Structures are given as C-alpha cells and as structure tokens.
Coordinates of C-alpha atoms in Angstrom, one line a residue:
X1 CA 12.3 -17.3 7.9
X2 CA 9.0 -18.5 8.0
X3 CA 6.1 -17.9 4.8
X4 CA 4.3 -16.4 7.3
X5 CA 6.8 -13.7 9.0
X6 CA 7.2 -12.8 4.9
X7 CA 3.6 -12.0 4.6
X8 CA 3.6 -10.4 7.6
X9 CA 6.5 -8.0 6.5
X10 CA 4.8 -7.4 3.5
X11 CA 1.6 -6.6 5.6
X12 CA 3.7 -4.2 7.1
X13 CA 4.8 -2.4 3.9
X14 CA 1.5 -2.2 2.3
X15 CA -1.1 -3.3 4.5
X16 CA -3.7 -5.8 3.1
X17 CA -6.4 -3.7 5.1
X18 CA -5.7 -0.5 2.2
X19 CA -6.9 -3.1 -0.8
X20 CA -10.2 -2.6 -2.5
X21 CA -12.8 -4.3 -1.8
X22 CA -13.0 -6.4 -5.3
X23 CA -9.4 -7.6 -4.7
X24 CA -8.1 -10.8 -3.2
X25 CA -4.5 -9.6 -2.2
X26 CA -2.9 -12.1 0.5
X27 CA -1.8 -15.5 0.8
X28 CA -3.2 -17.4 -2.2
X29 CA -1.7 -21.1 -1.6
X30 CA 0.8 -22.1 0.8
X31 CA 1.8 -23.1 4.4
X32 CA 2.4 -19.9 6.9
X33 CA 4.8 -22.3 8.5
X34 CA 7.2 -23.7 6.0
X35 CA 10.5 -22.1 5.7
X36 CA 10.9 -19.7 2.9
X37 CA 14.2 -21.3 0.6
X38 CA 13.7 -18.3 -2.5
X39 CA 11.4 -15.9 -3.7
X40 CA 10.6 -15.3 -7.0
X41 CA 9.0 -11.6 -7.9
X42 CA 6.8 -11.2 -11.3
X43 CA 3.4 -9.0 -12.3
X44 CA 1.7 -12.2 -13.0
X45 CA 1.4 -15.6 -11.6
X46 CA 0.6 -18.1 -14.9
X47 CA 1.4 -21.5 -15.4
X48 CA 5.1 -20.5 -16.6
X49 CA 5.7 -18.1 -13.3
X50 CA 5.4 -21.2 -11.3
X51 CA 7.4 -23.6 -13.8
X52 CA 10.2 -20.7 -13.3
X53 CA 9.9 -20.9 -9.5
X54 CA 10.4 -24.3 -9.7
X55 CA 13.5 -24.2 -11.6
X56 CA 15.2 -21.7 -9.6
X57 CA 14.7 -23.8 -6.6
X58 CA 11.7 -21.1 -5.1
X59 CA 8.9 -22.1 -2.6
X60 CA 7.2 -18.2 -2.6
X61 CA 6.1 -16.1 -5.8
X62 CA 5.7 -12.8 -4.8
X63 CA 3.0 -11.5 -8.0
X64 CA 1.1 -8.2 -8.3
X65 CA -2.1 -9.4 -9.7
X66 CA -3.6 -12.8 -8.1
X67 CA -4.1 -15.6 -9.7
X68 CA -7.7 -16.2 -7.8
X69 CA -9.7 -13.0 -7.8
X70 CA -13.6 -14.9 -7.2
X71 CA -13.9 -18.3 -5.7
X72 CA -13.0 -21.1 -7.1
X73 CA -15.8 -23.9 -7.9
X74 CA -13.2 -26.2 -8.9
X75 CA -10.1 -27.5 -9.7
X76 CA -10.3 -29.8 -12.5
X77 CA -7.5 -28.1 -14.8
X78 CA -9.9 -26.8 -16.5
X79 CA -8.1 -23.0 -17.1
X80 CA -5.3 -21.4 -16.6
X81 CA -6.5 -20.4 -13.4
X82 CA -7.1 -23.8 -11.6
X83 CA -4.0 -25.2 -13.7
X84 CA -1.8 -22.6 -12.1
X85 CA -2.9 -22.9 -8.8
X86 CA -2.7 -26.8 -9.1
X87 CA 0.4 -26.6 -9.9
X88 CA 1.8 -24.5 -7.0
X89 CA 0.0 -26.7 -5.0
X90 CA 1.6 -29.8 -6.4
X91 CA 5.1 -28.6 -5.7
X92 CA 4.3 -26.7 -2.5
X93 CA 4.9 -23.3 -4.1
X94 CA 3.5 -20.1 -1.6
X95 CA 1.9 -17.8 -3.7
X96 CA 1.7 -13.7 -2.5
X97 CA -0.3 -11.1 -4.3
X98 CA 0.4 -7.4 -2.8
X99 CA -1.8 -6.0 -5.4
X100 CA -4.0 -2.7 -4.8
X101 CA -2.4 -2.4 -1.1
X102 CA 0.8 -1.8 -3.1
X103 CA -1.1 0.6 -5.9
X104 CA -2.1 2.5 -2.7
X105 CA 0.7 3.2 -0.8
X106 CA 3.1 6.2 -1.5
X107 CA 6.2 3.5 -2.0
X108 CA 4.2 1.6 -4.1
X109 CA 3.7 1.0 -7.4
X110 CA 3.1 4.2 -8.5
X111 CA 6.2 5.8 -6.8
X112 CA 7.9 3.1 -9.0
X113 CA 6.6 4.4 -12.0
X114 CA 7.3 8.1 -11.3
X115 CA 11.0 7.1 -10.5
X116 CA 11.2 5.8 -14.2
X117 CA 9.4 8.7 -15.4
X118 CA 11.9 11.0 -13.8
X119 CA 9.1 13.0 -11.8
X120 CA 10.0 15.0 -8.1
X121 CA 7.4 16.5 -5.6
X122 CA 5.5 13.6 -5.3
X123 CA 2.1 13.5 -3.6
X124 CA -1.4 11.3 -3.7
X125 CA -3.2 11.8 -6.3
X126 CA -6.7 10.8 -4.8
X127 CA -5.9 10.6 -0.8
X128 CA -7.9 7.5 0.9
X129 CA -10.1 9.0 4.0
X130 CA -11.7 7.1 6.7
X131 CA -8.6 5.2 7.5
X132 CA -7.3 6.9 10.5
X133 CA -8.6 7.2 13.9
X134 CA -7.5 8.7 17.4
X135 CA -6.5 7.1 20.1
X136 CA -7.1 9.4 23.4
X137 CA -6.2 7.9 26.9
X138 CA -6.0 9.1 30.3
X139 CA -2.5 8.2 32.5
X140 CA -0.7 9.3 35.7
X141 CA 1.3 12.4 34.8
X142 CA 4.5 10.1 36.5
X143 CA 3.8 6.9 33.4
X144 CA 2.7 9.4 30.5
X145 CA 6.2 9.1 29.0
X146 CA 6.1 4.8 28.9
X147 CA 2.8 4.9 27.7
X148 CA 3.5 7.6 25.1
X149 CA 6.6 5.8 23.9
X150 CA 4.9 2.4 23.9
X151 CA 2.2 4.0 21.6
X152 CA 5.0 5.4 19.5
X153 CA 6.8 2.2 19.2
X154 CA 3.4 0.2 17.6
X155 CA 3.1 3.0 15.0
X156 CA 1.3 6.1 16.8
X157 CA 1.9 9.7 16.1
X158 CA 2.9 9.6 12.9
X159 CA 2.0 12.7 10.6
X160 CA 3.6 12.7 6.7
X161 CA 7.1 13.1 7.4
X162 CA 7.2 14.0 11.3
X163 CA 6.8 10.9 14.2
X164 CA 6.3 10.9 17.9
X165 CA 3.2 13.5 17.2
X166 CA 1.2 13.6 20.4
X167 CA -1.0 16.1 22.3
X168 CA -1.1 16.1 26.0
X169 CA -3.4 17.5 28.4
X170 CA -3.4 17.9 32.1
X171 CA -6.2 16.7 34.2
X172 CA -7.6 15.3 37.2
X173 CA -9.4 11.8 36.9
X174 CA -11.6 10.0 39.7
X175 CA -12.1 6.4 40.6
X176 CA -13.3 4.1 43.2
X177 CA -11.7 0.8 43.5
X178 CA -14.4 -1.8 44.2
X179 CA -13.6 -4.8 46.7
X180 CA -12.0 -7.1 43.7
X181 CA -10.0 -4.6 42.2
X182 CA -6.5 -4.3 42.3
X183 CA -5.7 -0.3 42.0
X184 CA -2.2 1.0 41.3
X185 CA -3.4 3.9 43.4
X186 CA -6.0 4.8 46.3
X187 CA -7.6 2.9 48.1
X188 CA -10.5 -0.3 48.1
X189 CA -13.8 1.8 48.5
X190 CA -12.3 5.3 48.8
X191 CA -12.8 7.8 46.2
X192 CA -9.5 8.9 44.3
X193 CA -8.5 11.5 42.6
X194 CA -5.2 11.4 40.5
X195 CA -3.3 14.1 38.3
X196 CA -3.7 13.1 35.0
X197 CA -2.2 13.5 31.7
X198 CA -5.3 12.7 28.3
X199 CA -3.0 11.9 25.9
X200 CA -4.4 11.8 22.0
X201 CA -2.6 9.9 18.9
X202 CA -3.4 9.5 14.7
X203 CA -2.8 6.2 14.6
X204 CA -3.5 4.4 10.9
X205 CA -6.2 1.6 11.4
X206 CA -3.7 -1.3 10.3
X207 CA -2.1 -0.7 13.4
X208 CA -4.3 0.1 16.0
X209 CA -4.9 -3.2 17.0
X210 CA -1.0 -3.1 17.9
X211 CA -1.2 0.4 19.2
X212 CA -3.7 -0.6 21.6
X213 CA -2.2 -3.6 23.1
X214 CA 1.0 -1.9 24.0
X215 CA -0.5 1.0 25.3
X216 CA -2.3 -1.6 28.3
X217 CA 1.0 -3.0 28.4
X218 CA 2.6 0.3 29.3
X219 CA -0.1 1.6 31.6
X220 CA 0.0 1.1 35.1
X221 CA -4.1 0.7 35.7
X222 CA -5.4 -2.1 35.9
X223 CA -8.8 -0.9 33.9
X224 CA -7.7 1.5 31.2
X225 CA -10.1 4.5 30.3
X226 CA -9.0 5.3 26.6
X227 CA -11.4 6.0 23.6
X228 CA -10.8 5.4 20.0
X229 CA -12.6 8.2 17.4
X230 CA -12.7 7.2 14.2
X231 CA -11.4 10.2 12.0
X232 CA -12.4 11.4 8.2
X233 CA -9.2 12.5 7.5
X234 CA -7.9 12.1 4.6
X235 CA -4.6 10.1 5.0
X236 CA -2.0 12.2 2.6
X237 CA 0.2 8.8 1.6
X238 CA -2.6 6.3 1.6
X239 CA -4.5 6.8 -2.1
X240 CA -4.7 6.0 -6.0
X241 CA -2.3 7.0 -8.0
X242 CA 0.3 9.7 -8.1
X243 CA 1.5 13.6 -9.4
X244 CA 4.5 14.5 -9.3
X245 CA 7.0 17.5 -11.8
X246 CA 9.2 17.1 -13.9
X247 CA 12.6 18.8 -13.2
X248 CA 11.9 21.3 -16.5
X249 CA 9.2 21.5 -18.9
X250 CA 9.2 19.1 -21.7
X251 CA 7.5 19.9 -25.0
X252 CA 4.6 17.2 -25.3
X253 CA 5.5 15.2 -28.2
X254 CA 9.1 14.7 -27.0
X255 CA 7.6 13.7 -24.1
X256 CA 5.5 11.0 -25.2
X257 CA 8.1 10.0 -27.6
X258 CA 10.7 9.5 -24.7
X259 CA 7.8 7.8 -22.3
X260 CA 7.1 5.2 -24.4
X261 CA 10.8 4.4 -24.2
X262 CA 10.9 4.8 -20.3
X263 CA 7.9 2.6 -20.4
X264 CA 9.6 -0.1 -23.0
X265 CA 6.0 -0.2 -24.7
X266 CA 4.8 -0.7 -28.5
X267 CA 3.0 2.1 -28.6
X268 CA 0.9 5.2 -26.8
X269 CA -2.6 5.8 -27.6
X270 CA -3.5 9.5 -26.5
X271 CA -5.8 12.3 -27.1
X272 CA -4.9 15.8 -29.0
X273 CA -2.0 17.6 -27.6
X274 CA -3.6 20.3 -26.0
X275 CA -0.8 21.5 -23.7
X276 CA 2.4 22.4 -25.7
X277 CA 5.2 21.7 -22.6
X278 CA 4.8 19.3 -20.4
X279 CA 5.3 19.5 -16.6
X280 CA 2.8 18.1 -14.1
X281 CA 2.0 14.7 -14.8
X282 CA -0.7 12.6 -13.2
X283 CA -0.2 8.5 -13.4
X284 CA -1.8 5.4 -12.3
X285 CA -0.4 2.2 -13.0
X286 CA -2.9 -0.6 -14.4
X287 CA -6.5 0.4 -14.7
X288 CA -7.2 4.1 -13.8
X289 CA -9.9 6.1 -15.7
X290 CA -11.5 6.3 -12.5
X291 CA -8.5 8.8 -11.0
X292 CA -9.4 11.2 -14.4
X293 CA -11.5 14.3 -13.0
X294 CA -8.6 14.0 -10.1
X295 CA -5.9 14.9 -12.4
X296 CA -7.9 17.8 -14.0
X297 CA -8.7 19.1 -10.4
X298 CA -4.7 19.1 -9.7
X299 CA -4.0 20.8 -13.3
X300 CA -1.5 18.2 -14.4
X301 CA -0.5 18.4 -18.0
X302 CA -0.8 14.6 -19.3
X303 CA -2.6 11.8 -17.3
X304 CA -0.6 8.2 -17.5
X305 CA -2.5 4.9 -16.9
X306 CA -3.8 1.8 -18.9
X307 CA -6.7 0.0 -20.5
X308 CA -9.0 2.9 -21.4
X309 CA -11.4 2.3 -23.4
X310 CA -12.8 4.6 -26.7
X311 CA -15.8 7.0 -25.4
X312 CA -13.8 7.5 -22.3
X313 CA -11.2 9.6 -24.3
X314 CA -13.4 12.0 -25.1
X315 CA -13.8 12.8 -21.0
X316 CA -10.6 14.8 -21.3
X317 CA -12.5 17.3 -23.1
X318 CA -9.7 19.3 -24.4
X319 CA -8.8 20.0 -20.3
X320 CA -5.4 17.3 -20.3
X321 CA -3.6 14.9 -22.5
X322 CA -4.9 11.0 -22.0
X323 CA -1.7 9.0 -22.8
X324 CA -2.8 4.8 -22.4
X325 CA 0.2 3.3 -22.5
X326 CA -0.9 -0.1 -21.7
X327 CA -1.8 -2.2 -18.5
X328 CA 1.3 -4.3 -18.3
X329 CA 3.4 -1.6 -19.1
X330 CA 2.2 0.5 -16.5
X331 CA 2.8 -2.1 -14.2
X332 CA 5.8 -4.3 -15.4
X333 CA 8.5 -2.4 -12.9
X334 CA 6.7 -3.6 -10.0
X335 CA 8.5 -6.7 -10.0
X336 CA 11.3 -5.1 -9.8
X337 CA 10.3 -2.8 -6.9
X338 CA 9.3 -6.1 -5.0
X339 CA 13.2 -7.6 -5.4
X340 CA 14.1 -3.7 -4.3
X341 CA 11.8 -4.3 -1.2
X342 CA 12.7 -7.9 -0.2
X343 CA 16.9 -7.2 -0.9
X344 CA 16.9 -4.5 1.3
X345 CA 15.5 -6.3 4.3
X346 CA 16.5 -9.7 3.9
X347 CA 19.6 -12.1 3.3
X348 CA 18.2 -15.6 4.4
X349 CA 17.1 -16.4 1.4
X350 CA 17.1 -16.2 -2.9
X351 CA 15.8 -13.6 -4.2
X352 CA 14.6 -13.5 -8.2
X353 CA 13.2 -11.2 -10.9
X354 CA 10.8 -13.6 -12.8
X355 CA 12.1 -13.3 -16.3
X356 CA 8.5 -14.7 -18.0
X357 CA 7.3 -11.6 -20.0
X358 CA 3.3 -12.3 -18.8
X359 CA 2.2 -9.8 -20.9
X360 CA -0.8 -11.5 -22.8
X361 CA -1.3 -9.0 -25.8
X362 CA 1.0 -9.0 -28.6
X363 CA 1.0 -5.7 -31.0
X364 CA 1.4 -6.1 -34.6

C-alpha cells in the first residue's frame, strides 16, 4: 500500500475538490511512493502527534486541521509550525489533512457528531451548489448499454440514495467520415445517418474527469459528440454542517446538561433558553457562526458549533438557543471517525487513535 493509493482513497471519501478555498487539505509532507507501515489518526498535528507516530512505528498521520495553512518562508525551527513539519520530515513521517472536505461531506465530520448526539433524519444543513454538472452524449442505440454502465461504473447517475439514474432519448444523428477517419459505421465521404440514443447523467465534478474517460472507452466512435453543462444544483450531501431529531423531545436544560457530557467538554457557553423542549438540532463542528441564519431558516431548536465570539450571540435574537461548546470538542471524535474509515477498508497496515489530547486551551 502505497502513501499515494491512501490519499487517493481518502480523495475518494471526501474529495479535496469540496474544501474551501482558505484550506490547504492534502498531502502536507511525504513521498506518494513509499509504502504505508501504520497510520496514526489525531485532530491535530503538533510536535507530540509526530513524536507519537514515531513511537508506534507510523510513517502516515492522518490529522483534521493541517499543520501548514499559508506558505511557509522558512524552516528554521523557529515555531511550532516549522518544528513540526521538520520533524516529520526528519523521520520520513507522511502527513494527511482531510479537513473541510471531511466537514462537507454527509459521512463526515458532522455525521460524527450527530451519531454522539443521538440525532436521526439527517440532512445538509447548508447544501453546496455549483458542484454538479451533466454529462449528455449521443451513442448507437446497439452500445447505449456499455456506455451507460461504463458511466455508471466511474460514478454517474447517482441521485441521494438511488444510482444508475439516467435519461435516454432516441434520435437520429448524421456524419460524414472524411478521407483519414476511421468510422465504426458508414462510409469514407458518404453521409450517414445512425439511430441514436442522447443519453444524459449528474455526475459530481470530482469525478467527471473519470466519468469522461470511460465513457470514450466504452463508445464505439471514434470522435465522441458528448457535452458537459455545468448545473446550479444544489448537491443535497455535499454542504456545511448538519440537522438532524432527536428520537423524543428533550427539555432544554437537560439537554445541554447531557451534551456537555456527550461532548466530554468543561463547559457550554449559550444564550437564554428560549425554547423549553428540545428537538431539532442544528450543529457544525469547529468554527460555524457562518451556518447561523441556516439554522433559523430550518426552525431547529439549539444551534451546536464552536468558537463564537461575544456580539455574535446576540444574532440569535431570541429566534434559537446558541450552545458554543468549544472548537476541539466539536471536533475531537473525528479522529475517531478516521480509524472507523481506514479499519473498515484496510488490513495491510497499523492503524492508531493518537492518544495526545491537542487541545491548546485549558479551563480553570
């Protein structure tokens, strides 16, 4: 198993493509070529993450947040940044973020988070758009079925919980081969006509690139006519953060007392209690103010994230309950959904839960 077949799986899970555009999720140090002997799985990557790895025999830490978010200048030692990377470098440690790629995907971070919370029905909070497109393309009625599946098989047609969506449309297309051509059908400098099936696909834009090469693969032509639209869409498991139910109502303050037990935290700040039971819940691990008008549009009850900051509270204007239960906290599970991920797919190698608590704030 090769560093770079694991970031490819984990390009697979949560493509890098869905990250924001501030963060630097990816291969951070390390050779796509060297074998991968263990993995170790943390929130962080500091100094200690990689003094762990090296202790439990691991070339690959898997981490949430990267270490490098800007470009580095130098590395001197100088911060914990260049000393950690220096480090890893040293000993030939890989180093993986799968940050906001894994916030924004359903199985993601979030989902994590709503499985500790106890929360069913699960959907998007703020659905991505602009990040499907359709694929349309014209084949003899006797190949649609090869070129279909072939399309199918790269990661076409699928809808939510349904796959091998299509629609299919019979035509007549013309050609004329010229005198270099090759044609699967007619004849060199004869106009053709051939029974034709258009063929459209959603296909999501991590994979088109795939999606396209197989499909000229599976067509007979030897010039494809196809067209790829660009859809605005919005793409129902592709977003920030999450809402989900719980299985009854909850009054609020045994609620909160319970989450911050769920969530192993020190403390929960919030705004007043205006909702007396508690049963849609809005969340967002790490930073997400941003998601707060989203939570009041889908009426939950409480809105769940981290690291919000004093005027901000007074945005829930009496409309929903602003429980900050901390940025780490938020996220700390994700490790563990990481070892979940990696364990279910692959026995070549070690697999760890970094036990370095990274969390730099202490509460008195």
């Amino acid at each position: 198993m090769k560093i770079g077949d694991l970031v490819a799986f984990i390009n697979e899970s949560a493509p890098f493509q869905y990250q924001e555009s501030y963060d630097n999720s990816g291969l951070i140090t390390g050779n796509v070529n060297d074998e991968v002997n263990g993995v170790l799985c943390s929130l962080d990557c500091v100094e200690d993450v990689v003094e762990e790895a090296i202790e439990k025999d691991c070339n690959v830490i898997l981490a949430h947040h990267p270490i490098v978010f800007g470009g580095l200048k130098s590395l001197t030692g100088s911060n914990y940044v260049e000393r950690t990377v220096i480090k890893a470098i040293k000993n030939d440690i890989a180093i993986i973020a799968a940050h906001t790629n894994m916030d924004n995907v359903h199985t993601g971070v979030n989902k994590k988070i709503a499985e500790k919370i106890g929360l069913e029905n699960l959907e998007i909070l703020a659905p991505k758009n602009s990040i499907l497109s359709k694929v349309v393309v014209f084949v003899p009625h006797d190949n649609v079925n090869d070129v279909r599946e072939a399309m199918f098989r790269a990661g076409a047609g699928s809808i939510g919980e349904y796959d091998s969506c299509s629609y299919n449309l019979k035509g007549e297309g013309t050609f004329r081969a010229g005198e270099d051509a090759d044609p699967h059908v007619g004849e060199i400098g004869t106009l053709h006509s051939e029974p034709e099936t258009r063929v459209e696909v959603i296909v999501e834009k991590p994979r088109l690139g795939s999606v396209l090469t197989e499909m000229k693969k599976a067509h007979p032509y030897e010039e494809v006519a196809y067209d790829v639209y660009p859809l605005a869409n919005e793409h129902q498991e592709v977003g920030s953060g999450m809402v989900g139910y719980l299985t009854q109502p909850v009054e609020a303050m045994s609620f909160l007392k319970s989450l911050k037990e769920k969530l192993q935290t020190e403390l929960i700040r919030h705004t007043d209690i205006v909702s007396e039971k508690i049963e849609k819940v809005a969340i967002c691990g790490g930073a997400g103010s941003f998601l707060l008008t989203d939570a009041i549009k889908k009426k939950a009850d409480i809105f769940i994230t981290g690291d919000y900051k004093y005027h901000q509270f007074f945005d829930a204007d009496g409309k929903i309950i602003i429980a900050d239960v901390g940025h780490f906290e938020s996220e700390q599970f994700t490790a563990e959904l990481f070892v979940e991920l990696l364990r279910q797919n692959f026995s070549t190698f070690a697999i760890h839960l970094s036990k370095v608590n990274t969390n730099p704030i202490s509460y008195l």
